[in-house]
Amino acid sequence: MELRAMKCPNCSGDIKYTPGKAKAVCPYCDSQIQISMTAEEREFERDTSRLAHNRDKYFKDLKIWRVIFYISLPLAVLSGVLLSLSDSAFLGLPAIFFIFAASPVLRLAAPDIPKDLEGELSKKERPLKKGALYGIFIGLVLLGGVVTGLIKDDSKPEEGTASSSAVSQADS
């Protein structure tokens, strides 16, 4: 905001002040001068205050949303593990939930960007889009299933190992 100028009532020195401030100090005689605000300045101050409030509220809501998002990530992996370990369809329900329901639910829970902040926010200051959420959750469910499948396969004894040791004992 631009500085405004006025004359000191005591020494007639030039005083520069910022509109919206209640007091100004003369640099020559150190007099404190009460500044009355114009209607335009009061409206500007209210708008600035509203903008700061909207910004603070948005970032607080975004922080809460991100905590919920980060908590849901290991749950998506766990649902992939359950899907991979289960022989019943019932344990596959968490995976289906994370693939088809968690993404839209999280996107709906994301805070709305205030109109006066839309052009100012960087990509990091915005919640993820629905497509990105789908990709993340599908990837994590699959990751949980693949890792569990690899661990399950490594824990099973190989079928050819037992028969090949029996054949080698018979040859001796």
JSON list of C-alpha atoms in Angstrom, two decimals:
[
{"chain": "A", "resi": 1, "resn": "MET", "atom": "CA", "xyz": [0.00, 0.00, 0.00]},
{"chain": "A", "resi": 2, "resn": "GLU", "atom": "CA", "xyz": [1.18, 3.48, -0.74]},
{"chain": "A", "resi": 3, "resn": "LEU", "atom": "CA", "xyz": [2.37, 5.93, 1.89]},
{"chain": "A", "resi": 4, "resn": "ARG", "atom": "CA", "xyz": [0.44, 9.12, 2.47]},
{"chain": "A", "resi": 5, "resn": "ALA", "atom": "CA", "xyz": [1.81, 12.48, 3.57]},
{"chain": "A", "resi": 6, "resn": "MET", "atom": "CA", "xyz": [0.56, 15.14, 5.95]},
{"chain": "A", "resi": 7, "resn": "LYS", "atom": "CA", "xyz": [1.95, 18.12, 7.84]},
{"chain": "A", "resi": 8, "resn": "CYS", "atom": "CA", "xyz": [2.73, 17.91, 11.54]},
{"chain": "A", "resi": 9, "resn": "PRO", "atom": "CA", "xyz": [0.35, 20.21, 13.46]},
{"chain": "A", "resi": 10, "resn": "ASN", "atom": "CA", "xyz": [3.19, 21.15, 15.87]},
{"chain": "A", "resi": 11, "resn": "CYS", "atom": "CA", "xyz": [6.23, 21.83, 13.66]},
{"chain": "A", "resi": 12, "resn": "SER", "atom": "CA", "xyz": [4.78, 21.67, 10.10]},
{"chain": "A", "resi": 13, "resn": "GLY", "atom": "CA", "xyz": [7.23, 18.90, 9.22]},
{"chain": "A", "resi": 14, "resn": "ASP", "atom": "CA", "xyz": [6.34, 16.36, 6.53]},
{"chain": "A", "resi": 15, "resn": "ILE", "atom": "CA", "xyz": [5.03, 13.10, 7.99]},
{"chain": "A", "resi": 16, "resn": "LYS", "atom": "CA", "xyz": [4.60, 9.99, 5.88]},
{"chain": "A", "resi": 17, "resn": "TYR", "atom": "CA", "xyz": [2.21, 7.36, 7.19]},
{"chain": "A", "resi": 18, "resn": "THR", "atom": "CA", "xyz": [0.56, 4.16, 6.08]},
{"chain": "A", "resi": 19, "resn": "PRO", "atom": "CA", "xyz": [-3.21, 4.38, 5.65]},
{"chain": "A", "resi": 20, "resn": "GLY", "atom": "CA", "xyz": [-5.02, 2.27, 8.19]},
{"chain": "A", "resi": 21, "resn": "LYS", "atom": "CA", "xyz": [-2.65, 3.12, 11.03]},
{"chain": "A", "resi": 22, "resn": "ALA", "atom": "CA", "xyz": [-4.21, 4.85, 14.02]},
{"chain": "A", "resi": 23, "resn": "LYS", "atom": "CA", "xyz": [-1.15, 6.97, 14.88]},
{"chain": "A", "resi": 24, "resn": "ALA", "atom": "CA", "xyz": [1.80, 8.56, 13.15]},
{"chain": "A", "resi": 25, "resn": "VAL", "atom": "CA", "xyz": [5.00, 9.98, 14.69]},
{"chain": "A", "resi": 26, "resn": "CYS", "atom": "CA", "xyz": [6.62, 13.16, 13.41]},
{"chain": "A", "resi": 27, "resn": "PRO", "atom": "CA", "xyz": [10.28, 12.45, 12.58]},
{"chain": "A", "resi": 28, "resn": "TYR", "atom": "CA", "xyz": [11.24, 16.05, 13.48]},
{"chain": "A", "resi": 29, "resn": "CYS", "atom": "CA", "xyz": [9.55, 16.76, 16.82]},
{"chain": "A", "resi": 30, "resn": "ASP", "atom": "CA", "xyz": [8.47, 13.23, 17.88]},
{"chain": "A", "resi": 31, "resn": "SER", "atom": "CA", "xyz": [4.86, 14.32, 18.24]},
{"chain": "A", "resi": 32, "resn": "GLN", "atom": "CA", "xyz": [2.32, 11.53, 18.09]},
{"chain": "A", "resi": 33, "resn": "ILE", "atom": "CA", "xyz": [-0.56, 12.44, 15.82]},
{"chain": "A", "resi": 34, "resn": "GLN", "atom": "CA", "xyz": [-3.90, 10.65, 15.87]},
{"chain": "A", "resi": 35, "resn": "ILE", "atom": "CA", "xyz": [-4.96, 9.72, 12.30]},
{"chain": "A", "resi": 36, "resn": "SER", "atom": "CA", "xyz": [-8.61, 9.39, 11.45]},
{"chain": "A", "resi": 37, "resn": "MET", "atom": "CA", "xyz": [-9.38, 6.79, 8.86]},
{"chain": "A", "resi": 38, "resn": "THR", "atom": "CA", "xyz": [-11.48, 7.48, 5.81]},
{"chain": "A", "resi": 39, "resn": "ALA", "atom": "CA", "xyz": [-14.38, 5.17, 4.94]},
{"chain": "A", "resi": 40, "resn": "GLU", "atom": "CA", "xyz": [-12.25, 3.74, 2.13]},
{"chain": "A", "resi": 41, "resn": "GLU", "atom": "CA", "xyz": [-9.41, 2.98, 4.55]},
{"chain": "A", "resi": 42, "resn": "ARG", "atom": "CA", "xyz": [-11.78, 1.31, 7.05]},
{"chain": "A", "resi": 43, "resn": "GLU", "atom": "CA", "xyz": [-13.21, -0.85, 4.26]},
{"chain": "A", "resi": 44, "resn": "PHE", "atom": "CA", "xyz": [-9.69, -1.75, 3.11]},
{"chain": "A", "resi": 45, "resn": "GLU", "atom": "CA", "xyz": [-8.78, -2.74, 6.66]},
{"chain": "A", "resi": 46, "resn": "ARG", "atom": "CA", "xyz": [-11.90, -4.95, 6.94]},
{"chain": "A", "resi": 47, "resn": "ASP", "atom": "CA", "xyz": [-11.13, -6.58, 3.58]},
{"chain": "A", "resi": 48, "resn": "THR", "atom": "CA", "xyz": [-7.52, -7.19, 4.61]},
{"chain": "A", "resi": 49, "resn": "SER", "atom": "CA", "xyz": [-8.67, -8.68, 7.89]},
{"chain": "A", "resi": 50, "resn": "ARG", "atom": "CA", "xyz": [-11.22, -10.91, 6.12]},
{"chain": "A", "resi": 51, "resn": "LEU", "atom": "CA", "xyz": [-8.59, -12.05, 3.63]},
{"chain": "A", "resi": 52, "resn": "ALA", "atom": "CA", "xyz": [-6.16, -12.94, 6.43]},
{"chain": "A", "resi": 53, "resn": "HIS", "atom": "CA", "xyz": [-8.92, -14.83, 8.26]},
{"chain": "A", "resi": 54, "resn": "ASN", "atom": "CA", "xyz": [-9.89, -16.77, 5.10]},
{"chain": "A", "resi": 55, "resn": "ARG", "atom": "CA", "xyz": [-6.24, -17.64, 4.43]},
{"chain": "A", "resi": 56, "resn": "ASP", "atom": "CA", "xyz": [-5.63, -18.82, 8.00]},
{"chain": "A", "resi": 57, "resn": "LYS", "atom": "CA", "xyz": [-8.82, -20.89, 8.05]},
{"chain": "A", "resi": 58, "resn": "TYR", "atom": "CA", "xyz": [-8.03, -22.49, 4.67]},
{"chain": "A", "resi": 59, "resn": "PHE", "atom": "CA", "xyz": [-4.52, -23.53, 5.71]},
{"chain": "A", "resi": 60, "resn": "LYS", "atom": "CA", "xyz": [-5.79, -24.88, 9.04]},
{"chain": "A", "resi": 61, "resn": "ASP", "atom": "CA", "xyz": [-8.43, -26.95, 7.22]},
{"chain": "A", "resi": 62, "resn": "LEU", "atom": "CA", "xyz": [-5.85, -28.10, 4.65]},
{"chain": "A", "resi": 63, "resn": "LYS", "atom": "CA", "xyz": [-3.53, -29.26, 7.45]},
{"chain": "A", "resi": 64, "resn": "ILE", "atom": "CA", "xyz": [-6.34, -31.33, 9.02]},
{"chain": "A", "resi": 65, "resn": "TRP", "atom": "CA", "xyz": [-7.20, -32.79, 5.60]},
{"chain": "A", "resi": 66, "resn": "ARG", "atom": "CA", "xyz": [-3.58, -33.78, 5.01]},
{"chain": "A", "resi": 67, "resn": "VAL", "atom": "CA", "xyz": [-3.41, -35.55, 8.38]},
{"chain": "A", "resi": 68, "resn": "ILE", "atom": "CA", "xyz": [-6.48, -37.59, 7.42]},
{"chain": "A", "resi": 69, "resn": "PHE", "atom": "CA", "xyz": [-4.93, -38.28, 4.00]},
{"chain": "A", "resi": 70, "resn": "TYR", "atom": "CA", "xyz": [-1.62, -39.46, 5.47]},
{"chain": "A", "resi": 71, "resn": "ILE", "atom": "CA", "xyz": [-3.41, -41.70, 7.98]},
{"chain": "A", "resi": 72, "resn": "SER", "atom": "CA", "xyz": [-5.36, -43.31, 5.13]},
{"chain": "A", "resi": 73, "resn": "LEU", "atom": "CA", "xyz": [-2.22, -44.25, 3.17]},
{"chain": "A", "resi": 74, "resn": "PRO", "atom": "CA", "xyz": [-1.05, -47.12, 5.43]},
{"chain": "A", "resi": 75, "resn": "LEU", "atom": "CA", "xyz": [-4.67, -48.26, 5.66]},
{"chain": "A", "resi": 76, "resn": "ALA", "atom": "CA", "xyz": [-4.72, -48.62, 1.87]},
{"chain": "A", "resi": 77, "resn": "VAL", "atom": "CA", "xyz": [-1.57, -50.77, 2.01]},
{"chain": "A", "resi": 78, "resn": "LEU", "atom": "CA", "xyz": [-3.10, -52.82, 4.83]},
{"chain": "A", "resi": 79, "resn": "SER", "atom": "CA", "xyz": [-6.24, -53.39, 2.78]},
{"chain": "A", "resi": 80, "resn": "GLY", "atom": "CA", "xyz": [-4.07, -54.72, -0.06]},
{"chain": "A", "resi": 81, "resn": "VAL", "atom": "CA", "xyz": [-2.37, -57.06, 2.42]},
{"chain": "A", "resi": 82, "resn": "LEU", "atom": "CA", "xyz": [-5.76, -58.30, 3.67]},
{"chain": "A", "resi": 83, "resn": "LEU", "atom": "CA", "xyz": [-6.93, -58.83, 0.11]},
{"chain": "A", "resi": 84, "resn": "SER", "atom": "CA", "xyz": [-3.83, -60.82, -0.72]},
{"chain": "A", "resi": 85, "resn": "LEU", "atom": "CA", "xyz": [-3.97, -62.95, 2.44]},
{"chain": "A", "resi": 86, "resn": "SER", "atom": "CA", "xyz": [-7.68, -63.68, 2.37]},
{"chain": "A", "resi": 87, "resn": "ASP", "atom": "CA", "xyz": [-9.41, -66.61, 0.85]},
{"chain": "A", "resi": 88, "resn": "SER", "atom": "CA", "xyz": [-12.80, -65.02, 1.52]},
{"chain": "A", "resi": 89, "resn": "ALA", "atom": "CA", "xyz": [-14.33, -62.09, -0.27]},
{"chain": "A", "resi": 90, "resn": "PHE", "atom": "CA", "xyz": [-15.18, -60.45, 3.07]},
{"chain": "A", "resi": 91, "resn": "LEU", "atom": "CA", "xyz": [-11.57, -59.47, 3.76]},
{"chain": "A", "resi": 92, "resn": "GLY", "atom": "CA", "xyz": [-11.34, -57.96, 0.29]},
{"chain": "A", "resi": 93, "resn": "LEU", "atom": "CA", "xyz": [-13.92, -55.31, 1.21]},
{"chain": "A", "resi": 94, "resn": "PRO", "atom": "CA", "xyz": [-11.35, -52.88, 2.69]},
{"chain": "A", "resi": 95, "resn": "ALA", "atom": "CA", "xyz": [-9.43, -52.94, -0.60]},
{"chain": "A", "resi": 96, "resn": "ILE", "atom": "CA", "xyz": [-12.60, -52.29, -2.57]},
{"chain": "A", "resi": 97, "resn": "PHE", "atom": "CA", "xyz": [-13.44, -49.43, -0.18]},
{"chain": "A", "resi": 98, "resn": "PHE", "atom": "CA", "xyz": [-10.06, -47.78, -0.64]},
{"chain": "A", "resi": 99, "resn": "ILE", "atom": "CA", "xyz": [-10.09, -48.15, -4.40]},
{"chain": "A", "resi": 100, "resn": "PHE", "atom": "CA", "xyz": [-13.63, -46.94, -5.02]},
{"chain": "A", "resi": 101, "resn": "ALA", "atom": "CA", "xyz": [-14.75, -44.91, -2.01]},
{"chain": "A", "resi": 102, "resn": "ALA", "atom": "CA", "xyz": [-11.77, -43.37, -0.19]},
{"chain": "A", "resi": 103, "resn": "SER", "atom": "CA", "xyz": [-10.67, -41.18, -3.09]},
{"chain": "A", "resi": 104, "resn": "PRO", "atom": "CA", "xyz": [-13.99, -39.42, -3.68]},
{"chain": "A", "resi": 105, "resn": "VAL", "atom": "CA", "xyz": [-14.68, -39.19, 0.07]},
{"chain": "A", "resi": 106, "resn": "LEU", "atom": "CA", "xyz": [-11.28, -37.59, 0.68]},
{"chain": "A", "resi": 107, "resn": "ARG", "atom": "CA", "xyz": [-11.76, -35.22, -2.24]},
{"chain": "A", "resi": 108, "resn": "LEU", "atom": "CA", "xyz": [-15.17, -34.15, -0.91]},
{"chain": "A", "resi": 109, "resn": "ALA", "atom": "CA", "xyz": [-13.61, -33.57, 2.52]},
{"chain": "A", "resi": 110, "resn": "ALA", "atom": "CA", "xyz": [-10.89, -31.35, 1.03]},
{"chain": "A", "resi": 111, "resn": "PRO", "atom": "CA", "xyz": [-11.22, -27.69, 2.00]},
{"chain": "A", "resi": 112, "resn": "ASP", "atom": "CA", "xyz": [-12.61, -25.33, -0.60]},
{"chain": "A", "resi": 113, "resn": "ILE", "atom": "CA", "xyz": [-10.14, -22.75, -1.84]},
{"chain": "A", "resi": 114, "resn": "PRO", "atom": "CA", "xyz": [-11.44, -19.25, -1.06]},
{"chain": "A", "resi": 115, "resn": "LYS", "atom": "CA", "xyz": [-12.08, -17.20, -4.21]},
{"chain": "A", "resi": 116, "resn": "ASP", "atom": "CA", "xyz": [-9.64, -14.50, -3.15]},
{"chain": "A", "resi": 117, "resn": "LEU", "atom": "CA", "xyz": [-6.80, -17.07, -2.82]},
{"chain": "A", "resi": 118, "resn": "GLU", "atom": "CA", "xyz": [-7.31, -19.08, -6.02]},
{"chain": "A", "resi": 119, "resn": "GLY", "atom": "CA", "xyz": [-4.67, -17.32, -8.08]},
{"chain": "A", "resi": 120, "resn": "GLU", "atom": "CA", "xyz": [-2.12, -17.11, -5.27]},
{"chain": "A", "resi": 121, "resn": "LEU", "atom": "CA", "xyz": [-1.79, -20.75, -4.22]},
{"chain": "A", "resi": 122, "resn": "SER", "atom": "CA", "xyz": [0.97, -22.99, -5.48]},
{"chain": "A", "resi": 123, "resn": "LYS", "atom": "CA", "xyz": [0.37, -26.63, -6.36]},
{"chain": "A", "resi": 124, "resn": "LYS", "atom": "CA", "xyz": [1.67, -27.70, -2.93]},
{"chain": "A", "resi": 125, "resn": "GLU", "atom": "CA", "xyz": [-0.87, -25.46, -1.21]},
{"chain": "A", "resi": 126, "resn": "ARG", "atom": "CA", "xyz": [-3.83, -27.21, -2.82]},
{"chain": "A", "resi": 127, "resn": "PRO", "atom": "CA", "xyz": [-5.43, -30.56, -2.00]},
{"chain": "A", "resi": 128, "resn": "LEU", "atom": "CA", "xyz": [-4.83, -33.39, -4.44]},
{"chain": "A", "resi": 129, "resn": "LYS", "atom": "CA", "xyz": [-7.25, -33.87, -7.32]},
{"chain": "A", "resi": 130, "resn": "LYS", "atom": "CA", "xyz": [-9.55, -36.90, -7.43]},
{"chain": "A", "resi": 131, "resn": "GLY", "atom": "CA", "xyz": [-7.57, -38.60, -10.21]},
{"chain": "A", "resi": 132, "resn": "ALA", "atom": "CA", "xyz": [-4.35, -38.34, -8.22]},
{"chain": "A", "resi": 133, "resn": "LEU", "atom": "CA", "xyz": [-6.08, -39.78, -5.15]},
{"chain": "A", "resi": 134, "resn": "TYR", "atom": "CA", "xyz": [-7.42, -42.72, -7.18]},
{"chain": "A", "resi": 135, "resn": "GLY", "atom": "CA", "xyz": [-3.93, -43.40, -8.52]},
{"chain": "A", "resi": 136, "resn": "ILE", "atom": "CA", "xyz": [-2.33, -43.25, -5.09]},
{"chain": "A", "resi": 137, "resn": "PHE", "atom": "CA", "xyz": [-4.87, -45.56, -3.44]},
{"chain": "A", "resi": 138, "resn": "ILE", "atom": "CA", "xyz": [-4.93, -48.10, -6.28]},
{"chain": "A", "resi": 139, "resn": "GLY", "atom": "CA", "xyz": [-1.13, -48.13, -6.27]},
{"chain": "A", "resi": 140, "resn": "LEU", "atom": "CA", "xyz": [-0.92, -48.63, -2.50]},
{"chain": "A", "resi": 141, "resn": "VAL", "atom": "CA", "xyz": [-3.54, -51.40, -2.46]},
{"chain": "A", "resi": 142, "resn": "LEU", "atom": "CA", "xyz": [-1.64, -53.15, -5.25]},
{"chain": "A", "resi": 143, "resn": "LEU", "atom": "CA", "xyz": [1.67, -52.58, -3.47]},
{"chain": "A", "resi": 144, "resn": "GLY", "atom": "CA", "xyz": [0.31, -54.20, -0.30]},
{"chain": "A", "resi": 145, "resn": "GLY", "atom": "CA", "xyz": [-0.99, -57.14, -2.30]},
{"chain": "A", "resi": 146, "resn": "VAL", "atom": "CA", "xyz": [2.21, -57.63, -4.30]},
{"chain": "A", "resi": 147, "resn": "VAL", "atom": "CA", "xyz": [4.50, -57.43, -1.26]},
{"chain": "A", "resi": 148, "resn": "THR", "atom": "CA", "xyz": [2.28, -59.85, 0.66]},
{"chain": "A", "resi": 149, "resn": "GLY", "atom": "CA", "xyz": [2.15, -62.17, -2.36]},
{"chain": "A", "resi": 150, "resn": "LEU", "atom": "CA", "xyz": [5.95, -62.17, -2.57]},
{"chain": "A", "resi": 151, "resn": "ILE", "atom": "CA", "xyz": [6.30, -62.87, 1.14]},
{"chain": "A", "resi": 152, "resn": "LYS", "atom": "CA", "xyz": [3.67, -65.67, 0.95]},
{"chain": "A", "resi": 153, "resn": "ASP", "atom": "CA", "xyz": [5.47, -67.27, -2.00]},
{"chain": "A", "resi": 154, "resn": "ASP", "atom": "CA", "xyz": [8.85, -67.13, -0.23]},
{"chain": "A", "resi": 155, "resn": "SER", "atom": "CA", "xyz": [7.47, -68.81, 2.90]},
{"chain": "A", "resi": 156, "resn": "LYS", "atom": "CA", "xyz": [6.11, -71.86, 1.00]},
{"chain": "A", "resi": 157, "resn": "PRO", "atom": "CA", "xyz": [8.55, -74.72, 0.47]},
{"chain": "A", "resi": 158, "resn": "GLU", "atom": "CA", "xyz": [9.25, -75.33, -3.18]},
{"chain": "A", "resi": 159, "resn": "GLU", "atom": "CA", "xyz": [7.50, -78.41, -4.56]},
{"chain": "A", "resi": 160, "resn": "GLY", "atom": "CA", "xyz": [10.49, -79.62, -6.52]},
{"chain": "A", "resi": 161, "resn": "THR", "atom": "CA", "xyz": [12.84, -79.47, -3.49]},
{"chain": "A", "resi": 162, "resn": "ALA", "atom": "CA", "xyz": [11.30, -82.36, -1.54]},
{"chain": "A", "resi": 163, "resn": "SER", "atom": "CA", "xyz": [11.04, -84.72, -4.53]},
{"chain": "A", "resi": 164, "resn": "SER", "atom": "CA", "xyz": [14.51, -83.93, -5.77]},
{"chain": "A", "resi": 165, "resn": "SER", "atom": "CA", "xyz": [16.04, -84.78, -2.38]},
{"chain": "A", "resi": 166, "resn": "ALA", "atom": "CA", "xyz": [14.13, -88.08, -2.35]},
{"chain": "A", "resi": 167, "resn": "VAL", "atom": "CA", "xyz": [15.40, -88.90, -5.84]},
{"chain": "A", "resi": 168, "resn": "SER", "atom": "CA", "xyz": [18.98, -88.10, -4.85]},
{"chain": "A", "resi": 169, "resn": "GLN", "atom": "CA", "xyz": [18.73, -90.38, -1.78]},
{"chain": "A", "resi": 170, "resn": "ALA", "atom": "CA", "xyz": [17.36, -93.22, -3.94]},
{"chain": "A", "resi": 171, "resn": "ASP", "atom": "CA", "xyz": [20.26, -92.85, -6.40]},
{"chain": "A", "resi": 172, "resn": "SER", "atom": "CA", "xyz": [22.83, -93.22, -3.58]}
]
